[in-house]
Amino acid sequence: MFVTEDGEEVSSCPELYLNMGEILEDEDTLKNTKGNLYDFVVSRCTKISKEKLLDHRVLQAFVEWFIKFECTIEGCDDLKDVSAPGLAEYKRCPGDSVMTWKDGGYNSIVEILLNMHPLSEGPAVDLEEIVFLNCEVIEIDWSGLEALIKCANGSIHRADHVIVTVSVGVLKERHSTLFKPPLPDSKLDAIRGLGIGTVDKIYLHFPYQWWPQNCSGFSLLRKNTILSRSEVYPWENGVIGFYAESSAPKVLGAWLIGDAARDAELYTDEQILEGCYRLLRNYLGHKFVIPEPTDVLRSKWFSNPHFRGSYSFRSLTTEALKTGAKSLAKPIANFYNRELLMFAGEATHPNYYSTVHGALESGWREADNIAKKYVLSRKCSL
């Protein structure tokens, strides 16, 4: 449901949203497009609106909303930074895109890795024997025959190979101090070229479900470009909507991007609840009796020093430097021609970047590469 700040439901927007979604799924169209995704989206929205004779103010509000929405998908702050043809590299993974792992969430993945899942076979794995917790890595010295991994708690670990899985945000911020000797220029170009923005979610828990059973959520259209006086906190203007969660019937999830997301991360939970409740009442209070949310759970991807952003995207700089996922994923050999540094993570996947399955598959890829060096035949696959 698309609603404006004066409570109007705009019935023409869902069809326009579907039309734009189909266009952005057209790989051939994207490949033959030059420039950034912002110009592409605006031109296509304008063309469709003329065909459907949409009101100018409605179109303007929808374009503003869709740009923010697409930023949440791409993981960018601004669509002007995103390469339109670069988006064609992204592929959808077959299967259910919102699978909840039998309501177990990501914990199910950990259970599978530890052979603790109900469907797992073999003895359980002791996590403490294979994972060192509270050991922040501050330096990876790959100058010798082995790699020396130095941690903030003073511990040092030796390794024949290191698979680096930190985010592009961390690599951008810390590559100069994290690696000794410095990374080669080709790797630095990949780090500089790949983009990463901030996309945050705010989950609100209500005492009961007050929205219709068949309603997937509420997209907020702002006809007024100036920040509404009723929106007290600046980040409120960046909330694109509130959406239902199929596995949590009393929960609505809000999305924010860019500066608004980073700003919201600085506020207390109480202020977040206050701001979100105000938005809901302003947009939907005329139609629904909305109870106050009782709890909030939210992400803080940018302020977390171990992430510094949400997920990667293909930027115009990626194109200009002629780099990308393959360059970031390429192993680095030391002076002895031994591949000590391997790179994994969603940003290193050529097609499934920005996703959990892409991150998982990239980790298996590098583990397989190491195994092949020791003539092991067992292969991991998604």
XYZ file of C-alpha atoms in Angstrom:
382
model
C 0.000 0.000 0.000
C 1.373 3.414 -1.012
C 0.257 6.287 1.226
C 1.039 10.021 1.342
C 1.656 12.237 4.351
C -1.939 13.479 4.175
C -3.287 9.937 4.433
C -4.132 9.402 0.768
C -3.731 5.902 -0.652
C -2.279 6.073 -4.183
C -3.648 3.170 -6.189
C -1.560 3.803 -9.318
C 1.819 3.239 -7.630
C 1.772 -0.564 -7.172
C 1.512 -1.075 -10.937
C 4.258 1.481 -11.561
C 6.420 -0.333 -9.008
C 5.897 -3.650 -10.808
C 6.719 -2.044 -14.162
C 9.987 -0.640 -12.840
C 10.866 -3.956 -11.222
C 10.493 -5.743 -14.550
C 12.722 -3.196 -16.287
C 15.477 -3.575 -13.691
C 15.330 -7.350 -14.179
C 16.034 -6.932 -17.907
C 19.707 -7.851 -18.176
C 20.037 -6.880 -21.844
C 18.584 -3.419 -21.223
C 20.994 -2.778 -18.365
C 24.018 -4.016 -20.312
C 23.239 -1.602 -23.138
C 22.784 1.342 -20.782
C 25.577 3.823 -20.172
C 25.948 5.834 -17.005
C 24.460 5.599 -13.542
C 21.356 3.869 -12.259
C 19.740 7.110 -11.057
C 19.443 8.565 -14.567
C 18.200 5.216 -15.848
C 15.457 4.974 -13.188
C 14.273 8.573 -13.596
C 14.076 8.329 -17.390
C 12.157 5.047 -17.281
C 9.756 6.269 -14.584
C 9.064 9.429 -16.587
C 8.390 7.439 -19.744
C 5.973 5.083 -18.000
C 4.153 7.945 -16.251
C 3.532 9.719 -19.559
C 2.042 6.543 -20.966
C -0.248 6.187 -17.943
C -1.008 9.934 -17.599
C 0.033 10.062 -13.935
C -0.250 13.219 -11.843
C 3.080 15.085 -11.716
C 3.205 15.325 -7.920
C 2.373 11.639 -7.561
C 5.105 10.752 -10.049
C 7.632 12.953 -8.252
C 6.800 11.356 -4.900
C 6.970 7.852 -6.368
C 10.313 8.477 -8.093
C 11.765 9.783 -4.829
C 10.442 6.714 -3.002
C 11.588 4.244 -5.660
C 15.092 5.717 -5.706
C 15.352 5.214 -1.929
C 13.863 1.736 -2.248
C 16.334 0.754 -4.949
C 19.145 2.079 -2.751
C 18.103 -0.466 -0.099
C 18.352 -3.200 -2.722
C 21.694 -2.069 -4.146
C 23.245 -1.224 -0.777
C 24.207 2.295 -1.838
C 23.650 5.793 -0.475
C 22.921 7.295 -3.887
C 21.879 5.641 -7.168
C 24.092 8.151 -8.971
C 27.045 6.131 -7.673
C 25.743 2.815 -9.068
C 26.749 1.553 -12.501
C 23.662 0.665 -14.536
C 25.463 -1.934 -16.714
C 27.267 -3.191 -13.608
C 23.909 -4.149 -12.133
C 23.533 -6.681 -14.947
C 26.239 -8.781 -13.251
C 23.834 -9.594 -10.417
C 21.965 -12.899 -10.666
C 19.070 -14.166 -8.616
C 19.643 -17.391 -6.737
C 17.062 -20.077 -7.569
C 14.644 -20.943 -4.786
C 12.897 -19.015 -2.043
C 14.500 -15.564 -1.672
C 13.042 -15.015 1.819
C 13.611 -18.459 3.300
C 13.570 -18.412 7.109
C 15.394 -21.719 7.681
C 12.434 -23.343 9.440
C 12.125 -20.263 11.689
C 15.648 -20.835 12.978
C 17.164 -17.839 11.223
C 20.910 -17.739 10.634
C 21.402 -19.847 13.743
C 20.488 -22.838 11.563
C 23.628 -22.235 9.484
C 25.786 -22.324 12.611
C 24.045 -25.519 13.737
C 24.776 -27.155 10.381
C 28.449 -26.157 10.532
C 28.714 -27.615 14.037
C 26.738 -30.774 13.165
C 24.156 -29.750 15.757
C 21.216 -29.377 13.386
C 18.480 -32.058 13.672
C 19.261 -33.173 10.111
C 23.042 -33.235 10.630
C 25.022 -36.457 10.692
C 28.119 -37.244 12.732
C 29.381 -35.961 16.087
C 28.872 -32.345 17.108
C 31.800 -29.950 16.774
C 33.032 -27.981 19.782
C 32.874 -24.331 18.715
C 35.511 -23.214 21.220
C 38.045 -25.613 19.697
C 37.857 -24.065 16.234
C 36.777 -20.451 16.805
C 38.631 -17.876 18.897
C 36.137 -15.362 20.245
C 36.966 -11.805 21.340
C 40.136 -11.816 19.236
C 39.930 -8.766 16.999
C 42.550 -9.037 14.261
C 44.645 -5.867 14.011
C 47.397 -7.016 11.629
C 48.018 -9.781 9.106
C 51.733 -10.113 8.366
C 52.142 -12.103 5.155
C 55.809 -11.295 4.529
C 57.163 -14.652 5.694
C 56.684 -18.295 4.827
C 53.688 -18.343 7.173
C 51.178 -15.643 7.959
C 51.241 -14.057 11.406
C 47.838 -12.917 12.622
C 48.101 -10.388 15.437
C 45.109 -9.710 17.672
C 44.104 -6.805 19.897
C 44.376 -8.989 23.017
C 48.071 -9.586 22.301
C 47.724 -13.107 20.935
C 49.492 -14.156 17.724
C 48.352 -16.998 15.482
C 50.312 -18.658 12.676
C 48.625 -19.857 9.502
C 49.580 -21.494 6.219
C 46.706 -19.630 4.543
C 44.403 -16.806 5.622
C 40.910 -16.325 4.197
C 40.005 -12.668 4.710
C 36.226 -12.208 4.879
C 35.854 -8.679 6.268
C 33.520 -6.253 4.509
C 34.508 -3.774 1.829
C 33.802 -1.074 4.409
C 36.458 -2.453 6.749
C 38.918 -2.939 3.884
C 38.451 0.669 2.804
C 39.000 1.951 6.336
C 41.772 -0.338 7.557
C 43.659 -1.919 4.655
C 46.697 0.320 5.230
C 47.156 -0.900 8.819
C 45.645 -4.378 8.557
C 48.076 -5.857 6.029
C 51.867 -6.014 6.239
C 53.330 -5.537 3.690
C 50.702 -3.344 1.951
C 48.374 -4.942 -0.568
C 49.288 -4.717 -4.280
C 47.784 -1.947 -6.399
C 45.394 -4.307 -8.197
C 43.837 -5.282 -4.872
C 43.678 -1.663 -3.709
C 41.897 -0.705 -6.936
C 39.257 -3.347 -6.217
C 38.808 -2.053 -2.670
C 38.528 1.550 -3.858
C 36.341 0.673 -6.811
C 33.667 -1.439 -5.159
C 31.094 0.636 -3.330
C 29.362 0.074 -0.008
C 26.571 2.057 1.614
C 24.450 1.874 4.744
C 21.088 0.112 4.766
C 19.491 -0.358 8.174
C 16.350 -2.092 9.382
C 14.231 -1.192 12.378
C 11.883 -3.901 13.642
C 8.912 -2.749 15.713
C 6.995 -5.207 17.880
C 3.354 -4.402 18.621
C 0.997 -5.915 21.219
C -1.173 -7.189 18.354
C -1.369 -7.067 14.543
C -3.342 -3.920 13.711
C -2.857 -3.968 9.913
C -4.916 -6.144 7.505
C -3.920 -9.783 7.123
C -3.427 -9.406 3.369
C -1.354 -6.212 3.677
C 2.371 -6.608 2.996
C 3.210 -3.167 4.324
C 3.069 0.581 3.830
C 5.307 2.585 1.485
C 5.552 6.260 2.463
C 5.206 8.807 -0.354
C 6.284 12.379 0.381
C 4.621 14.929 -1.885
C 6.285 17.733 0.048
C 10.041 17.802 -0.556
C 10.637 19.921 2.558
C 10.937 17.968 5.802
C 7.521 17.857 7.433
C 7.267 19.758 10.680
C 5.639 16.699 12.210
C 8.808 14.689 11.541
C 10.902 15.833 14.502
C 14.044 13.767 13.944
C 15.859 14.270 10.598
C 16.164 10.513 10.007
C 12.364 10.149 9.955
C 12.312 11.662 6.475
C 14.528 8.793 5.317
C 12.186 5.960 6.333
C 10.834 4.512 3.085
C 8.111 2.403 4.680
C 6.995 -0.190 7.200
C 6.647 -3.787 6.013
C 5.142 -6.951 7.449
C 7.298 -9.935 8.393
C 5.751 -13.277 7.432
C 7.424 -15.144 10.295
C 6.543 -12.503 12.924
C 2.862 -11.467 12.683
C 3.144 -8.669 15.276
C 6.212 -7.058 13.702
C 6.702 -4.311 11.120
C 10.131 -3.598 9.660
C 11.244 -0.122 8.581
C 14.033 0.544 6.075
C 16.493 3.461 6.021
C 19.467 4.238 3.791
C 22.453 6.541 3.639
C 22.734 9.598 5.863
C 19.339 8.917 7.439
C 20.440 5.423 8.475
C 23.752 6.624 9.880
C 21.963 9.419 11.739
C 19.395 7.019 13.219
C 22.175 4.780 14.538
C 23.138 7.608 16.923
C 19.689 7.776 18.540
C 18.459 5.776 21.534
C 15.953 2.954 21.184
C 13.362 5.135 22.925
C 13.850 7.908 20.355
C 13.622 5.408 17.498
C 10.332 4.077 18.883
C 9.038 7.620 19.285
C 9.964 8.655 15.741
C 8.575 5.527 14.085
C 5.325 5.729 16.035
C 4.944 9.373 14.998
C 5.418 8.440 11.331
C 2.858 5.651 11.529
C 0.262 7.925 13.121
C 0.912 10.742 10.634
C 0.529 8.512 7.588
C -1.933 5.884 8.793
C -3.627 7.226 11.918
C -6.691 8.318 9.949
C -7.349 4.736 8.850
C -6.090 2.511 11.679
C -6.067 2.537 15.460
C -2.347 2.061 16.002
C -1.070 0.862 19.387
C 2.326 1.978 20.597
C 5.096 -0.485 19.715
C 6.374 -2.331 22.767
C 9.893 -3.153 21.611
C 12.457 -2.356 18.943
C 15.287 -4.332 17.363
C 17.539 -2.628 14.827
C 20.767 -2.880 12.877
C 23.675 -0.442 13.138
C 25.839 -1.554 10.242
C 27.834 1.638 9.806
C 28.691 2.410 13.424
C 29.810 -1.187 13.944
C 33.619 -1.002 13.423
C 33.649 -4.562 12.096
C 31.343 -3.735 9.168
C 31.307 -0.005 8.316
C 28.427 -0.509 5.923
C 25.881 -3.086 4.840
C 26.797 -4.720 1.519
C 28.630 -3.938 -1.696
C 27.555 -2.634 -5.091
C 29.149 -2.074 -8.504
C 29.992 1.630 -8.702
C 31.006 3.920 -11.537
C 34.491 3.818 -10.024
C 34.418 0.033 -10.418
C 33.983 0.599 -14.141
C 36.558 3.376 -14.361
C 39.244 1.291 -12.641
C 38.240 -1.811 -14.640
C 38.080 -3.871 -11.484
C 35.466 -5.840 -9.563
C 34.692 -8.977 -7.615
C 37.222 -11.172 -9.406
C 40.037 -8.741 -8.632
C 39.039 -8.605 -4.970
C 38.788 -12.402 -4.805
C 42.164 -13.099 -6.440
C 44.616 -14.707 -3.960
C 47.885 -12.958 -3.137
C 51.166 -14.868 -3.113
C 54.042 -13.956 -0.822
C 57.740 -13.616 -1.656
C 58.022 -17.413 -1.753
C 55.227 -17.601 -4.362
C 52.929 -19.158 -1.805
C 49.302 -17.987 -1.829
C 48.969 -16.865 1.771
C 46.105 -14.380 1.439
C 42.742 -15.521 0.128
C 39.673 -13.289 -0.009
C 36.013 -14.211 0.459
C 32.776 -12.469 1.410
C 29.771 -11.250 -0.542
C 31.749 -8.552 -2.380
C 34.015 -11.202 -3.940
C 31.137 -13.074 -5.587
C 30.738 -12.143 -9.271
C 26.960 -12.665 -9.318
C 25.546 -13.132 -5.799
C 27.142 -10.064 -4.235
C 25.205 -8.320 -1.425
C 23.657 -11.625 -0.308
C 24.163 -14.213 2.422
C 24.236 -17.081 -0.062
C 26.909 -15.213 -2.024
C 29.003 -14.827 1.115
C 28.582 -18.509 1.987
C 29.451 -19.701 -1.498
C 32.556 -17.489 -1.615
C 33.797 -19.005 1.645
C 33.331 -22.504 0.283
C 35.105 -21.419 -2.914
C 38.244 -20.366 -1.064
C 38.144 -23.398 1.238
C 37.979 -25.582 -1.881
C 40.920 -23.695 -3.395
C 43.040 -24.417 -0.332
C 41.931 -28.042 -0.250
C 42.932 -28.491 -3.898
C 46.440 -27.375 -3.067
C 46.722 -30.348 -0.743
C 45.096 -32.768 -3.208
C 41.866 -33.095 -1.289
C 38.933 -34.040 -3.456
C 36.004 -33.215 -1.209
C 34.045 -30.292 -2.649
C 31.575 -27.954 -0.988
C 28.625 -26.798 -3.058
C 25.581 -24.649 -2.450
